[in-house]
Amino acid sequence: MPDTGPIQNRTAQSPGCGPLFPTPGSNVKSTRQQLFEAVRAAGAISRVDLSRQTGFSPATVTQTAADLIATGLIEETDLPRREGDGGRGRPPVGLKIRPCAGMVVGVKISDRSNSAVVLDLAGQLLGSATLPAPPTARSTEEILTEAEGLVQAALQDAGRIGARPDAIALGLPGMVDFDLGRVLWCPFMEDSDIPLRDLLTARLGAPVRIDNDANLLALAELWFGEGRGLDNFAVVSIEHGVGMGLVINHRLHRGGMGHGMEIGHTKVQLDGALCRCGQRGCLEAYVADYALVREAHTALNLGHQSTCADDMLETLYRQAKEGNALARTIFSRAGRYLAVGLANVVTLFDPALILLSGDRLRYDFLYAEEVLSETRALTHRPGRPPTPVEIHAWGDLVWARGAGALALEFATETLVG
Ligand SMILES: [Zn+2]
């Protein structure tokens, strides 16, 4: 009998039609968690407004709030008076997260600098640390040691030496299987297919989640930035590599196999330039800084002279600004490839907004008007306005804050439940 493929096999097994309902209770947050998250998102909110906003009855809100207060997760707080209340009597009482109810750490490991933040359960920054990263490939043991050092340094900065975080999340570039907690490939790690989540959990003595760093950038926007009010958006990051995070219905979309959106390794040229991943023609091989450095080495006529990549990029950028035609061509070519990548994002996902983020956006050729107009030209949207593209340059700690958001998400599930 011929193999009819997985789809035919699955449909043959199920009588009836229409999507099959998930197991009751799966993927549904408890009332406690929904109300806790609504309080955190508001900062401070009255019980009446909480009921109105979440759709839970006033009785359910009152009962659940009492329960959350009794377990030390939220507390009462005075709310600002509303206009017209005369300013007499007690100020109105609301609810807020009890900051000392929990603490998490977010860590970003890279090949330039490593950073970490400590956040309380309300998402407030308690401390941070930034340490230089070795520029060479590292063993798994070295990564574990770096992560441990960062967590300790950030806890020290927060005045919490020796405290056990309720959750730790770590982000790094490359291909990460979120569900299994494995790093399949990372451009600066010697080993591949590493069970890094479990190794870190054992080393750090706290529950750990790991994720691709571009996903964490999207989480940073969703929790702390431009994406808080948007139900779907994409974040494209350009640094040493090119990454993407996609939010759909206010949730990070990691794909069906837990690998996320690897825009940097989508192909823009058959048999094209060699990428760090070992394949050819990836977008990253034309846009990321190592691609620019590769071309700059020739354009600046450096021969065999060894020059620091950052210095070379700065020189290339300066020469482009001063009118060097060859240097300008390198940036404009990279910009055109970026336009192809952005147009593909628009065509595939139709996001409400694309946020461009990353250190390389200092090189404004990469988001010059020509790049954005080329993106529009490559996108077929008859009768519809072009997808807005915004530049959002954060400080160095944004990646770690995104990791902090993932850790908060994890800690909330376990503490609030
Ligand atoms: Zn690649």
Short mmCIF file of C-alpha atoms and ligand atoms in Angstrom, two decimals:
data_model
loop_
_atom_site.label_atom_id
_atom_site.label_comp_id
_atom_site.label_asym_id
_atom_site.label_seq_id
_atom_site.Cartn_x
_atom_site.Cartn_y
_atom_site.Cartn_z
CA MET A 1 0.00 0.00 0.00
CA PRO A 2 1.46 3.43 -0.92
CA ASP A 3 2.35 5.87 1.86
CA THR A 4 -0.47 8.41 1.87
CA GLY A 5 1.47 10.86 4.07
CA PRO A 6 0.87 12.15 7.57
CA ILE A 7 -2.12 14.40 6.78
CA GLN A 8 -4.17 11.70 5.10
CA ASN A 9 -3.31 9.25 7.88
CA ARG A 10 -4.44 11.64 10.58
CA THR A 11 -7.73 12.56 8.90
CA ALA A 12 -8.49 8.90 8.25
CA GLN A 13 -8.28 8.18 11.99
CA SER A 14 -10.76 10.86 13.11
CA PRO A 15 -14.49 10.61 12.50
CA GLY A 16 -16.49 13.84 12.11
CA CYS A 17 -15.13 17.13 10.82
CA GLY A 18 -14.03 20.52 12.08
CA PRO A 19 -11.11 21.30 14.39
CA LEU A 20 -10.85 18.81 17.25
CA PHE A 21 -11.23 20.43 20.65
CA PRO A 22 -8.12 20.52 22.82
CA THR A 23 -8.04 18.65 26.09
CA PRO A 24 -10.19 20.58 28.62
CA GLY A 25 -8.02 22.88 30.71
CA SER A 26 -5.00 22.72 28.41
CA ASN A 27 -3.54 26.06 27.43
CA VAL A 28 -6.12 27.93 29.52
CA LYS A 29 -4.89 30.15 32.33
CA SER A 30 -6.55 29.90 35.72
CA THR A 31 -8.77 32.73 36.98
CA ARG A 32 -6.08 33.56 39.55
CA GLN A 33 -3.43 33.89 36.86
CA GLN A 34 -5.62 35.93 34.51
CA LEU A 35 -6.51 38.40 37.26
CA PHE A 36 -2.93 38.55 38.55
CA GLU A 37 -1.68 39.35 35.03
CA ALA A 38 -4.38 41.98 34.54
CA VAL A 39 -3.29 43.70 37.77
CA ARG A 40 0.35 43.60 36.68
CA ALA A 41 -0.46 44.99 33.23
CA ALA A 42 -2.44 47.87 34.77
CA GLY A 43 0.17 48.69 37.42
CA ALA A 44 -2.62 49.54 39.88
CA ILE A 45 -6.33 49.00 39.33
CA SER A 46 -9.59 49.06 41.30
CA ARG A 47 -11.61 45.87 41.77
CA VAL A 48 -14.47 47.45 39.79
CA ASP A 49 -12.23 48.24 36.81
CA LEU A 50 -10.61 44.79 37.05
CA SER A 51 -14.04 43.17 36.77
CA ARG A 52 -14.99 45.41 33.87
CA GLN A 53 -11.72 44.81 32.04
CA THR A 54 -11.48 41.03 32.45
CA GLY A 55 -15.17 40.12 32.27
CA PHE A 56 -15.05 38.25 35.60
CA SER A 57 -17.95 39.01 37.96
CA PRO A 58 -17.34 41.45 40.87
CA ALA A 59 -17.83 38.53 43.30
CA THR A 60 -15.15 36.44 41.53
CA VAL A 61 -12.75 39.41 41.49
CA THR A 62 -13.32 40.12 45.20
CA GLN A 63 -12.87 36.47 46.19
CA THR A 64 -9.78 35.89 43.99
CA ALA A 65 -8.20 39.18 45.09
CA ALA A 66 -8.67 38.17 48.74
CA ASP A 67 -7.01 34.85 47.96
CA LEU A 68 -4.07 36.51 46.15
CA ILE A 69 -3.63 39.00 49.00
CA ALA A 70 -3.67 36.17 51.56
CA THR A 71 -0.91 34.35 49.68
CA GLY A 72 1.19 37.53 49.53
CA LEU A 73 1.14 37.95 45.74
CA ILE A 74 -0.79 41.21 45.50
CA GLU A 75 -1.58 44.02 47.92
CA GLU A 76 -3.89 46.97 48.27
CA THR A 77 -2.73 50.44 47.27
CA ASP A 78 -4.19 53.94 47.20
CA LEU A 79 -5.32 55.03 43.73
CA PRO A 80 -5.19 58.62 42.50
CA ARG A 81 -8.46 60.45 43.05
CA ARG A 82 -10.68 60.88 40.05
CA GLU A 83 -11.71 64.31 38.92
CA GLY A 84 -14.90 65.53 40.56
CA ASP A 85 -14.79 63.39 43.73
CA GLY A 86 -14.26 66.52 45.82
CA GLY A 87 -10.97 65.28 47.31
CA ARG A 88 -12.56 64.35 50.62
CA GLY A 89 -12.41 61.11 52.57
CA ARG A 90 -10.15 58.11 51.95
CA PRO A 91 -8.58 57.84 48.51
CA PRO A 92 -9.98 54.99 46.41
CA VAL A 93 -8.31 51.60 47.03
CA GLY A 94 -6.86 49.48 44.26
CA LEU A 95 -4.72 46.41 43.79
CA LYS A 96 -1.08 46.05 42.74
CA ILE A 97 1.54 43.33 42.61
CA ARG A 98 3.45 42.91 45.85
CA PRO A 99 7.01 43.56 44.57
CA CYS A 100 8.78 41.31 47.07
CA ALA A 101 6.49 38.40 46.21
CA GLY A 102 9.07 37.06 43.78
CA MET A 103 12.22 37.77 41.82
CA VAL A 104 13.54 36.59 38.45
CA VAL A 105 16.72 36.94 36.41
CA GLY A 106 17.00 37.40 32.64
CA VAL A 107 20.33 36.70 30.90
CA LYS A 108 21.59 37.40 27.39
CA ILE A 109 24.71 35.63 26.15
CA SER A 110 26.36 36.86 22.97
CA ASP A 111 29.73 37.08 21.28
CA ARG A 112 30.22 40.74 22.21
CA SER A 113 28.95 41.39 25.69
CA ASN A 114 26.84 39.42 28.12
CA SER A 115 24.17 41.05 30.24
CA ALA A 116 21.67 40.18 32.95
CA VAL A 117 18.84 41.92 34.79
CA VAL A 118 17.03 41.18 38.04
CA LEU A 119 13.31 41.99 38.05
CA ASP A 120 10.73 41.80 40.80
CA LEU A 121 7.39 40.12 40.18
CA ALA A 122 5.90 43.45 39.06
CA GLY A 123 8.58 43.69 36.35
CA GLN A 124 10.54 46.49 38.03
CA LEU A 125 14.30 46.53 37.48
CA LEU A 126 16.17 45.71 40.71
CA GLY A 127 19.69 45.35 39.33
CA SER A 128 21.78 44.53 36.27
CA ALA A 129 25.22 43.47 35.12
CA THR A 130 27.11 43.66 31.84
CA LEU A 131 30.32 41.71 31.33
CA PRO A 132 32.54 41.32 28.26
CA ALA A 133 32.09 38.14 26.24
CA PRO A 134 35.05 36.28 24.78
CA PRO A 135 35.18 36.79 20.99
CA THR A 136 36.10 33.15 20.34
CA ALA A 137 34.02 29.95 20.18
CA ARG A 138 33.15 28.64 23.63
CA SER A 139 32.59 25.22 25.15
CA THR A 140 29.34 24.36 26.93
CA GLU A 141 31.19 24.46 30.25
CA GLU A 142 32.40 28.00 29.52
CA ILE A 143 28.85 29.14 28.70
CA LEU A 144 27.60 27.66 31.99
CA THR A 145 30.34 29.49 33.88
CA GLU A 146 29.55 32.78 32.09
CA ALA A 147 25.83 32.46 32.89
CA GLU A 148 26.57 31.69 36.53
CA GLY A 149 28.89 34.71 36.82
CA LEU A 150 26.30 36.99 35.23
CA VAL A 151 23.50 35.85 37.52
CA GLN A 152 25.70 36.38 40.59
CA ALA A 153 26.84 39.84 39.39
CA ALA A 154 23.27 40.97 38.68
CA LEU A 155 22.03 39.65 42.06
CA GLN A 156 24.88 41.50 43.75
CA ASP A 157 23.90 44.72 41.97
CA ALA A 158 20.32 44.18 43.16
CA GLY A 159 21.52 43.69 46.75
CA ARG A 160 20.27 40.09 46.71
CA ILE A 161 23.49 38.07 46.98
CA GLY A 162 22.74 34.42 47.67
CA ALA A 163 18.99 34.75 46.94
CA ARG A 164 17.40 32.03 44.81
CA PRO A 165 15.48 33.47 41.85
CA ASP A 166 12.00 32.06 41.24
CA ALA A 167 12.94 31.64 37.57
CA ILE A 168 15.85 32.38 35.26
CA ALA A 169 15.61 32.77 31.48
CA LEU A 170 18.55 32.87 29.12
CA GLY A 171 18.65 33.95 25.49
CA LEU A 172 21.32 33.39 22.89
CA PRO A 173 21.53 33.56 19.10
CA GLY A 174 21.13 30.49 16.96
CA MET A 175 18.62 27.70 16.72
CA VAL A 176 17.00 26.86 20.02
CA ASP A 177 14.35 24.20 20.63
CA PHE A 178 12.30 26.01 23.26
CA ASP A 179 10.10 23.07 24.23
CA LEU A 180 12.99 20.67 24.75
CA GLY A 181 15.36 23.34 26.11
CA ARG A 182 18.14 22.41 23.69
CA VAL A 183 20.52 24.61 21.73
CA LEU A 184 20.65 22.95 18.32
CA TRP A 185 23.19 25.38 16.89
CA CYS A 186 24.75 28.61 18.12
CA PRO A 187 27.27 30.56 16.05
CA PHE A 188 29.76 30.92 18.90
CA MET A 189 29.40 27.54 20.62
CA GLU A 190 31.74 24.63 19.89
CA ASP A 191 29.09 21.99 20.65
CA SER A 192 25.70 21.42 19.05
CA ASP A 193 22.40 19.92 20.23
CA ILE A 194 23.13 20.73 23.88
CA PRO A 195 20.51 20.27 26.65
CA LEU A 196 21.43 23.73 27.95
CA ARG A 197 18.20 24.32 29.91
CA ASP A 198 18.72 21.28 32.11
CA LEU A 199 22.46 21.91 32.49
CA LEU A 200 21.74 25.48 33.61
CA THR A 201 18.99 24.36 35.98
CA ALA A 202 21.47 22.01 37.66
CA ARG A 203 24.25 24.64 37.74
CA LEU A 204 22.15 27.60 38.92
CA GLY A 205 19.82 25.77 41.30
CA ALA A 206 16.69 27.49 39.95
CA PRO A 207 14.15 26.72 37.22
CA VAL A 208 15.49 27.84 33.82
CA ARG A 209 14.04 28.51 30.37
CA ILE A 210 16.14 29.17 27.27
CA ASP A 211 15.12 30.82 24.02
CA ASN A 212 16.40 32.36 20.83
CA ASP A 213 17.48 35.95 21.52
CA ALA A 214 15.29 37.48 18.78
CA ASN A 215 12.25 35.94 20.47
CA LEU A 216 13.32 37.69 23.65
CA LEU A 217 13.55 41.00 21.83
CA ALA A 218 9.92 40.52 20.73
CA LEU A 219 9.00 39.70 24.36
CA ALA A 220 10.77 42.89 25.51
CA GLU A 221 8.56 44.89 23.12
CA LEU A 222 5.45 42.95 24.18
CA TRP A 223 6.04 43.41 27.92
CA PHE A 224 7.81 46.77 28.18
CA GLY A 225 7.78 48.52 24.81
CA GLU A 226 5.95 49.46 21.65
CA GLY A 227 4.18 46.11 21.37
CA ARG A 228 2.18 46.32 24.62
CA GLY A 229 -0.86 47.70 22.83
CA LEU A 230 -0.55 45.68 19.62
CA ASP A 231 -2.09 42.27 19.05
CA ASN A 232 0.32 41.33 16.28
CA PHE A 233 3.71 42.64 15.23
CA ALA A 234 7.14 41.47 14.09
CA VAL A 235 10.53 42.47 15.45
CA VAL A 236 13.51 42.15 13.12
CA SER A 237 16.90 42.46 14.76
CA ILE A 238 20.11 43.23 12.94
CA GLU A 239 23.32 42.70 14.81
CA HIS A 240 25.98 40.07 14.39
CA GLY A 241 23.17 38.00 12.86
CA VAL A 242 19.65 38.77 11.65
CA GLY A 243 16.77 37.52 13.80
CA MET A 244 13.02 37.82 14.03
CA GLY A 245 10.34 37.47 16.67
CA LEU A 246 6.65 37.32 15.80
CA VAL A 247 3.75 38.14 18.13
CA ILE A 248 0.29 36.90 17.16
CA ASN A 249 -2.74 37.58 19.36
CA HIS A 250 -0.51 39.09 22.07
CA ARG A 251 1.55 35.90 22.28
CA LEU A 252 5.00 35.06 20.99
CA HIS A 253 4.71 32.62 18.10
CA ARG A 254 7.45 29.99 18.21
CA GLY A 255 6.19 27.84 15.35
CA GLY A 256 4.88 24.31 15.41
CA MET A 257 8.23 22.69 16.20
CA GLY A 258 9.41 25.21 18.79
CA HIS A 259 12.19 26.69 16.62
CA GLY A 260 10.81 30.16 16.01
CA MET A 261 11.19 32.46 13.01
CA GLU A 262 14.65 32.17 11.51
CA ILE A 263 14.45 35.00 9.01
CA GLY A 264 18.23 35.32 8.93
CA HIS A 265 18.47 31.90 7.33
CA THR A 266 15.74 32.32 4.75
CA LYS A 267 17.33 32.13 1.33
CA VAL A 268 17.58 35.25 -0.78
CA GLN A 269 20.02 33.83 -3.35
CA LEU A 270 20.40 30.30 -4.69
CA ASP A 271 24.02 29.13 -4.25
CA GLY A 272 24.76 32.58 -2.83
CA ALA A 273 27.17 33.84 -0.18
CA LEU A 274 28.28 31.42 2.53
CA CYS A 275 26.45 31.85 5.84
CA ARG A 276 27.74 31.06 9.34
CA CYS A 277 25.16 28.26 9.50
CA GLY A 278 27.02 26.42 6.73
CA GLN A 279 24.36 26.97 4.07
CA ARG A 280 24.49 29.41 1.18
CA GLY A 281 22.36 32.38 0.19
CA CYS A 282 20.92 33.16 3.67
CA LEU A 283 19.70 36.74 4.23
CA GLU A 284 22.16 37.00 7.12
CA ALA A 285 25.08 36.36 4.78
CA TYR A 286 24.26 39.67 3.03
CA VAL A 287 23.01 41.90 5.85
CA ALA A 288 24.69 40.95 9.14
CA ASP A 289 27.81 42.77 10.20
CA TYR A 290 30.12 39.87 9.33
CA ALA A 291 28.80 40.11 5.76
CA LEU A 292 29.58 43.83 5.70
CA VAL A 293 33.02 43.16 7.17
CA ARG A 294 33.70 40.52 4.53
CA GLU A 295 33.06 43.05 1.78
CA ALA A 296 34.72 45.92 3.62
CA HIS A 297 37.94 43.95 3.86
CA THR A 298 38.18 44.00 0.08
CA ALA A 299 36.71 47.47 -0.48
CA LEU A 300 39.07 49.12 1.99
CA ASN A 301 42.00 47.38 0.35
CA LEU A 302 43.29 45.86 3.56
CA GLY A 303 44.91 42.84 1.95
CA HIS A 304 46.00 40.39 4.65
CA GLN A 305 46.04 43.04 7.33
CA SER A 306 44.12 41.91 10.38
CA THR A 307 41.66 44.55 11.59
CA CYS A 308 39.05 44.37 14.34
CA ALA A 309 35.60 43.82 12.81
CA ASP A 310 34.02 46.71 14.74
CA ASP A 311 36.78 49.10 13.67
CA MET A 312 36.41 47.99 10.08
CA LEU A 313 32.67 48.60 10.12
CA GLU A 314 33.15 52.04 11.63
CA THR A 315 35.72 52.88 8.95
CA LEU A 316 33.42 51.62 6.22
CA TYR A 317 30.54 53.67 7.61
CA ARG A 318 32.67 56.81 7.88
CA GLN A 319 33.90 56.42 4.33
CA ALA A 320 30.35 55.90 3.07
CA LYS A 321 29.26 59.08 4.86
CA GLU A 322 32.19 60.96 3.31
CA GLY A 323 31.03 59.92 -0.14
CA ASN A 324 33.21 56.87 -0.90
CA ALA A 325 31.17 55.26 -3.69
CA LEU A 326 32.41 51.71 -3.02
CA ALA A 327 31.62 51.93 0.69
CA ARG A 328 28.17 53.32 -0.09
CA THR A 329 27.52 50.47 -2.51
CA ILE A 330 28.23 47.89 0.21
CA PHE A 331 25.66 49.42 2.55
CA SER A 332 23.11 49.98 -0.19
CA ARG A 333 23.45 46.37 -1.39
CA ALA A 334 22.94 45.12 2.17
CA GLY A 335 19.94 47.45 2.44
CA ARG A 336 18.39 46.01 -0.72
CA TYR A 337 18.69 42.48 0.66
CA LEU A 338 17.16 43.66 3.93
CA ALA A 339 14.26 45.07 1.88
CA VAL A 340 13.74 41.60 0.36
CA GLY A 341 13.65 40.08 3.85
CA LEU A 342 11.20 42.71 5.17
CA ALA A 343 8.94 42.35 2.11
CA ASN A 344 8.83 38.59 2.72
CA VAL A 345 7.82 39.20 6.34
CA VAL A 346 4.98 41.45 5.17
CA THR A 347 3.87 38.99 2.52
CA LEU A 348 3.92 35.95 4.80
CA PHE A 349 2.66 37.34 8.10
CA ASP A 350 0.92 40.65 7.36
CA PRO A 351 1.96 42.16 10.72
CA ALA A 352 0.40 45.41 11.95
CA LEU A 353 3.90 46.79 12.52
CA ILE A 354 7.51 45.80 11.89
CA LEU A 355 9.97 47.03 14.49
CA LEU A 356 13.61 47.15 13.41
CA SER A 357 15.93 46.80 16.33
CA GLY A 358 19.62 46.24 16.97
CA ASP A 359 22.95 47.87 17.33
CA ARG A 360 23.66 47.91 13.58
CA LEU A 361 20.80 50.33 13.02
CA ARG A 362 23.31 53.02 13.87
CA TYR A 363 24.31 52.51 10.24
CA ASP A 364 21.40 54.48 8.90
CA PHE A 365 21.95 53.27 5.34
CA LEU A 366 20.25 50.08 6.47
CA TYR A 367 16.95 51.80 7.06
CA ALA A 368 17.28 54.65 4.62
CA GLU A 369 14.16 55.73 2.77
CA GLU A 370 15.39 53.76 -0.26
CA VAL A 371 15.27 50.53 1.78
CA LEU A 372 11.75 51.21 2.99
CA SER A 373 10.53 52.20 -0.48
CA GLU A 374 12.16 49.07 -1.95
CA THR A 375 10.32 47.02 0.71
CA ARG A 376 7.05 48.62 -0.38
CA ALA A 377 7.87 48.01 -4.07
CA LEU A 378 8.48 44.30 -3.37
CA THR A 379 5.20 43.94 -1.49
CA HIS A 380 1.96 43.42 -3.38
CA ARG A 381 -0.83 45.01 -1.34
CA PRO A 382 -3.36 46.41 -3.79
CA GLY A 383 -5.60 49.04 -2.23
CA ARG A 384 -4.02 48.73 1.22
CA PRO A 385 -1.61 51.11 2.98
CA PRO A 386 1.99 49.92 3.36
CA THR A 387 2.91 48.09 6.55
CA PRO A 388 4.52 50.59 8.94
CA VAL A 389 8.19 49.97 9.73
CA GLU A 390 9.62 51.66 12.80
CA ILE A 391 13.12 51.84 14.16
CA HIS A 392 13.42 51.10 17.83
CA ALA A 393 16.88 51.35 19.27
CA TRP A 394 17.05 50.27 22.90
CA GLY A 395 19.94 50.22 25.30
CA ASP A 396 22.15 47.17 25.79
CA LEU A 397 19.90 45.69 28.47
CA VAL A 398 16.89 45.18 26.18
CA TRP A 399 17.79 41.58 25.37
CA ALA A 400 18.21 40.71 29.05
CA ARG A 401 14.91 42.47 29.86
CA GLY A 402 13.24 40.28 27.24
CA ALA A 403 14.75 37.26 28.98
CA GLY A 404 13.41 38.73 32.21
CA ALA A 405 9.92 38.83 30.67
CA LEU A 406 10.19 35.12 29.78
CA ALA A 407 11.34 34.38 33.33
CA LEU A 408 8.39 36.41 34.70
CA GLU A 409 6.00 34.45 32.51
CA PHE A 410 7.45 31.19 33.86
CA ALA A 411 7.54 32.33 37.50
CA THR A 412 3.93 33.57 37.27
CA GLU A 413 2.75 30.12 36.18
CA THR A 414 4.47 28.43 39.09
CA LEU A 415 3.86 31.02 41.83
CA VAL A 416 0.30 32.03 40.93
CA GLY A 417 -0.80 28.84 39.20
ZN ZN B 1 22.29 30.64 7.34
#
